[in-house]
XYZ file of C-alpha atoms in Angstrom:
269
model
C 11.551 -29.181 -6.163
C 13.411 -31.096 -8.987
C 16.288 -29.030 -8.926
C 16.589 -29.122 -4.969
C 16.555 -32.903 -5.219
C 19.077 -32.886 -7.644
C 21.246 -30.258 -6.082
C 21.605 -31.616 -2.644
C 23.065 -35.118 -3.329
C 25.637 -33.813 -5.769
C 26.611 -31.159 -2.932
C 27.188 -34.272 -0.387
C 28.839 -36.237 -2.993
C 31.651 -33.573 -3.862
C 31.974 -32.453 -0.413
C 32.461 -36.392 0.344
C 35.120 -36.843 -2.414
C 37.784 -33.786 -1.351
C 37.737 -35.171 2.138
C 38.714 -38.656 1.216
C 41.989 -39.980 0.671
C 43.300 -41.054 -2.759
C 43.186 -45.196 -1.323
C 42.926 -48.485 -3.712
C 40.359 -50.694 -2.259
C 39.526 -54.147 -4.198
C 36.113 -54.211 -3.947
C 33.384 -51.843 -3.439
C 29.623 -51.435 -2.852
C 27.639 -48.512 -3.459
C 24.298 -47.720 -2.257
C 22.238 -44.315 -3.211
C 19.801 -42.222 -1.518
C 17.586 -40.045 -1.465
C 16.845 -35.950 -0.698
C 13.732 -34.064 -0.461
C 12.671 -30.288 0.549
C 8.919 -29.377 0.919
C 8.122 -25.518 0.628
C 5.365 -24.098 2.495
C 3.827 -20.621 3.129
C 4.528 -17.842 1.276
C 4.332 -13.617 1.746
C 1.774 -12.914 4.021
C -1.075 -10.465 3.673
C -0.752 -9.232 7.084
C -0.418 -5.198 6.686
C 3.099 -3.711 7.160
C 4.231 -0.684 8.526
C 4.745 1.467 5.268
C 7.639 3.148 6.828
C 9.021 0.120 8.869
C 8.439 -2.397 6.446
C 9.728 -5.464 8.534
C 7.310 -4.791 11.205
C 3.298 -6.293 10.904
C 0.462 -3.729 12.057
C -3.278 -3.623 12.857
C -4.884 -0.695 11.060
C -8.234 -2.541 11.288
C -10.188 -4.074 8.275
C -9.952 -3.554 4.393
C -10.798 -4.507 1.397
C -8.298 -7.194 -0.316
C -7.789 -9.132 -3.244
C -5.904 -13.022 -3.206
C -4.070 -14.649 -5.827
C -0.088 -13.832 -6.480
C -0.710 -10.548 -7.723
C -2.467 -8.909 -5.490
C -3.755 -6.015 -2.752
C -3.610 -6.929 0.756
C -4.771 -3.260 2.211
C -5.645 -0.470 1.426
C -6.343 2.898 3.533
C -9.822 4.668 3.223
C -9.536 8.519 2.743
C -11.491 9.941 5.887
C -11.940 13.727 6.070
C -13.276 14.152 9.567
C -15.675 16.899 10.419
C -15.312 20.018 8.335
C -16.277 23.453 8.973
C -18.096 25.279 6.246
C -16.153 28.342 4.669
C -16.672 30.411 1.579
C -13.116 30.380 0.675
C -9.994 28.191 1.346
C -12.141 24.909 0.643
C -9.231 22.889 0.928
C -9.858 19.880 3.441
C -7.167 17.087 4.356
C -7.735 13.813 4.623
C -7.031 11.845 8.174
C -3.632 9.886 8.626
C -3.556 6.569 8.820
C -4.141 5.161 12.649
C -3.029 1.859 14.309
C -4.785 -0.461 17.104
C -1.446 -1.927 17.556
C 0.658 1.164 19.073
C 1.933 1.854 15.903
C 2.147 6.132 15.452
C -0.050 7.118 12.242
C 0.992 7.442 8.801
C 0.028 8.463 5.511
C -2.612 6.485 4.161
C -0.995 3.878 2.051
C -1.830 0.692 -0.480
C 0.234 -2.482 0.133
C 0.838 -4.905 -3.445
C 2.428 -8.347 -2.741
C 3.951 -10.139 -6.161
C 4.666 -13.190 -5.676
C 4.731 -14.594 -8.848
C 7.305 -16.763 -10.051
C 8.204 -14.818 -13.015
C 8.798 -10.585 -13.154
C 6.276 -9.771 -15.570
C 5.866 -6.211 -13.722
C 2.531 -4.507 -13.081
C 0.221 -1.620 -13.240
C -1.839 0.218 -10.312
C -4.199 2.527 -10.987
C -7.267 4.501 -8.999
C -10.645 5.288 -10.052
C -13.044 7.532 -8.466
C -16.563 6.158 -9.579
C -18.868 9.447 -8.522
C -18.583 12.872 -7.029
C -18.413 13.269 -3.113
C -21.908 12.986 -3.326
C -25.304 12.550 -0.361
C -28.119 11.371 -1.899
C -30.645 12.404 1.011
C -30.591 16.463 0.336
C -33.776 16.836 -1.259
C -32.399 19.382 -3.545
C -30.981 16.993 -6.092
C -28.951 19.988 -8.150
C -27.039 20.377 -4.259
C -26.597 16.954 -3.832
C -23.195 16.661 -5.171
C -20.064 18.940 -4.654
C -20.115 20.068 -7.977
C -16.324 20.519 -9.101
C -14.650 19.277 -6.224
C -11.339 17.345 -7.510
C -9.400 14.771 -4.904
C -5.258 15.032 -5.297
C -2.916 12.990 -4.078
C 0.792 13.687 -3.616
C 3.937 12.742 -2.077
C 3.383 9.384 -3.168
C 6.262 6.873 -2.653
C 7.286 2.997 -2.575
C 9.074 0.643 0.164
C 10.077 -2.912 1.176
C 12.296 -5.189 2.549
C 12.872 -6.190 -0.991
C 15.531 -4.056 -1.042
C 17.451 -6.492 -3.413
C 14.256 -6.308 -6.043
C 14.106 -3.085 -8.596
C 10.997 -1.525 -7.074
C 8.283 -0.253 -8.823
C 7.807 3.960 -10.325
C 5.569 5.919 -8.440
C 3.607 9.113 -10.329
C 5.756 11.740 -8.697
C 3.280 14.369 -9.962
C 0.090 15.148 -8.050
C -2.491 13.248 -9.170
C -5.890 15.197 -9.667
C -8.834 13.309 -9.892
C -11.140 15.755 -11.690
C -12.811 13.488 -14.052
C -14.772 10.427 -13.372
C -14.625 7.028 -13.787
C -11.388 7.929 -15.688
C -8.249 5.429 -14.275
C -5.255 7.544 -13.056
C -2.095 5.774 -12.943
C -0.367 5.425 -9.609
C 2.446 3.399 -10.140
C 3.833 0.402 -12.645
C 6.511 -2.131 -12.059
C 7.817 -2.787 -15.352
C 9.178 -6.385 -16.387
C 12.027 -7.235 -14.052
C 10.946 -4.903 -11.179
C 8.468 -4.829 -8.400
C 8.830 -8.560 -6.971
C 7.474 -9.212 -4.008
C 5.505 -7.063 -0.637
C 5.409 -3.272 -1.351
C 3.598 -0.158 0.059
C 2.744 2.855 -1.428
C 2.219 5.430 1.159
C 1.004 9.024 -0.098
C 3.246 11.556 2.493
C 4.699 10.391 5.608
C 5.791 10.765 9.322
C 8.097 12.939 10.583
C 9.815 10.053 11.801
C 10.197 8.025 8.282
C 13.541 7.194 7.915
C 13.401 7.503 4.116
C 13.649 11.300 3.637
C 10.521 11.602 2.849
C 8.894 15.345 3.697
C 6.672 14.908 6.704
C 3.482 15.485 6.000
C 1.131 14.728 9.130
C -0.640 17.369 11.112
C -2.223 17.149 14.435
C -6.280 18.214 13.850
C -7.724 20.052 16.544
C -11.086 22.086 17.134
C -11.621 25.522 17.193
C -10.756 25.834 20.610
C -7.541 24.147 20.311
C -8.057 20.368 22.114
C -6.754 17.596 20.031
C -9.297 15.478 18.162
C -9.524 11.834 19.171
C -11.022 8.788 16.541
C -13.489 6.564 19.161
C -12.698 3.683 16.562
C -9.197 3.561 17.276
C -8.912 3.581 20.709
C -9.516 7.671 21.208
C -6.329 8.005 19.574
C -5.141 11.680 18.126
C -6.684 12.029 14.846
C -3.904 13.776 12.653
C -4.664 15.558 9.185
C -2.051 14.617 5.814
C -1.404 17.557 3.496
C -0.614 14.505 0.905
C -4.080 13.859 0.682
C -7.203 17.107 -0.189
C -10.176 17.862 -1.414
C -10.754 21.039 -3.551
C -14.093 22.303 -3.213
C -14.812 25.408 -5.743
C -16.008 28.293 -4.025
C -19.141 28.649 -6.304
C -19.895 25.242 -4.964
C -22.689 25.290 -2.610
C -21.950 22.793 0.718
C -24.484 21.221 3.401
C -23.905 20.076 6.671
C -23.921 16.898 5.322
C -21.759 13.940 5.335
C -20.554 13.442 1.405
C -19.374 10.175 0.359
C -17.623 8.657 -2.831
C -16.105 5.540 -4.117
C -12.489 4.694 -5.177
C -11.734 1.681 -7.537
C -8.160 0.483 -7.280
C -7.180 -1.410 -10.149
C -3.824 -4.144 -9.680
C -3.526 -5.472 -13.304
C -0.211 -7.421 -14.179
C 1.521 -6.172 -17.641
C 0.277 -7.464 -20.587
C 2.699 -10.215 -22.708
């Protein structure tokens, strides 16, 4: 604010000065005043389109964190209904759907750095416990012993276009063993200012060159499946996103759930 308030009347003075004409006057009074700018707002945590960045979506609730480093969504990995096979135990995760129109998507994390310096940043992912279901009475079946979550295709975008942005793993990343951190991405000092997505796959109308990824899901006998919680829209499967079930792995027809632990932690100094 200072520097604003010292900026502006020096800017009218020399602008002043070359339009004047070199003239002697006698006398002269001066009189001096005053400039101010107030700054409001700042990046919003409205979700983004990961592919359109510019454009604000619904994709429903999420978990969020506040401050200037910081989450504003994240996607949950939904697998859908699943039918039970001895071999290729391979299951895809859902894309990610929109009440707002919007076509679906890989599932994605947003990050918004707003801080005033470019310290850079760190975002890792945590699964806390196997796909598990507690309510199988045979406690040795209750997990899905072995079963290892990947994600791939992962990649960043903004409308920060002037900002450095942040390294995404381009590996796969295997989550095999528990409640160890797996890095997803890091900003390093200097990069990775303000709002960015990381979307794992994408449409096949990105316009990013990014491999399409997305997968209409259908049943057996071949009508589309629709998600009641987003309108009866197409539910679409992303080969970004699986779960590896071993085949010596014994399944129910349960529902198995886990629990991912993203971790947005700024650089250390």
């Amino acid at each position: 604010m200072s520097d604003l308030k010292t900026i502006i009347p020096l800017s009218c003075l020399a602008l002043l000065a070359l339009g004047l004409p070199l003239t002697s006057y006698a006398e002269s009074s001066d009189v001096t005043g005053t400039g101010n700018i107030e700054m409001t707002g700042g990046i919003p945590k409205q979700p983004i389109d990961p592919e359109n960045p510019e454009i604000p979506v619904d994709p429903g609730p999420s978990p969020s964190t506040d401050g200037p480093l910081r989450i504003d969504f994240v996607s949950s990995f939904h697998f859908g209904h699943n039918k039970i096979e001895e071999k290729n135990r391979q299951f895809y995760a859902n894309a990610q759907l929109f009440h707002d129109g919007t076509t679906p998507r890989g599932s994605y994390i947003q990050i918004t750095d707003e801080r005033s310096d470019k310290k850079g940043w760190t975002l890792q992912v945590r699964q806390e416990y196997q796909f598990r279901n507690t309510i199988i009475q045979e406690k040795e079946a209750q997990e899905l012993k072995g079963a290892t979550l990947s994600l791939d295709h992962g990649w960043a975008n903004s409308i920060y276009t002037w900002e450095t942005p942040p390294i995404v793993t381009k590996d796969t990343i295997e989550i095999s063993e528990l409640a160890m951190t797996q890095n997803i991405a890091i900003a390093e000092i200097g990069s990775g200012k303000g709002q960015w997505t990381i979307e794992f796959g994408a449409s096949e109308t990105n316009k990013n060159q990014q491999k399409n990824t997305l997968f209409p899901k259908t049943t057996p006998s071949g009508d589309a499946i629709v998600d009641p919680e987003f309108e009866n829209q197409p539910v679409y499967g992303n080969t970004a996103i699986f779960l590896s079930v071993p085949e010596r792995t014994e399944i129910k027809p349960v529902q198995y759930e886990t629990e991912l632990t993203w971790i947005l932690a700024a650089l250390p100094t």
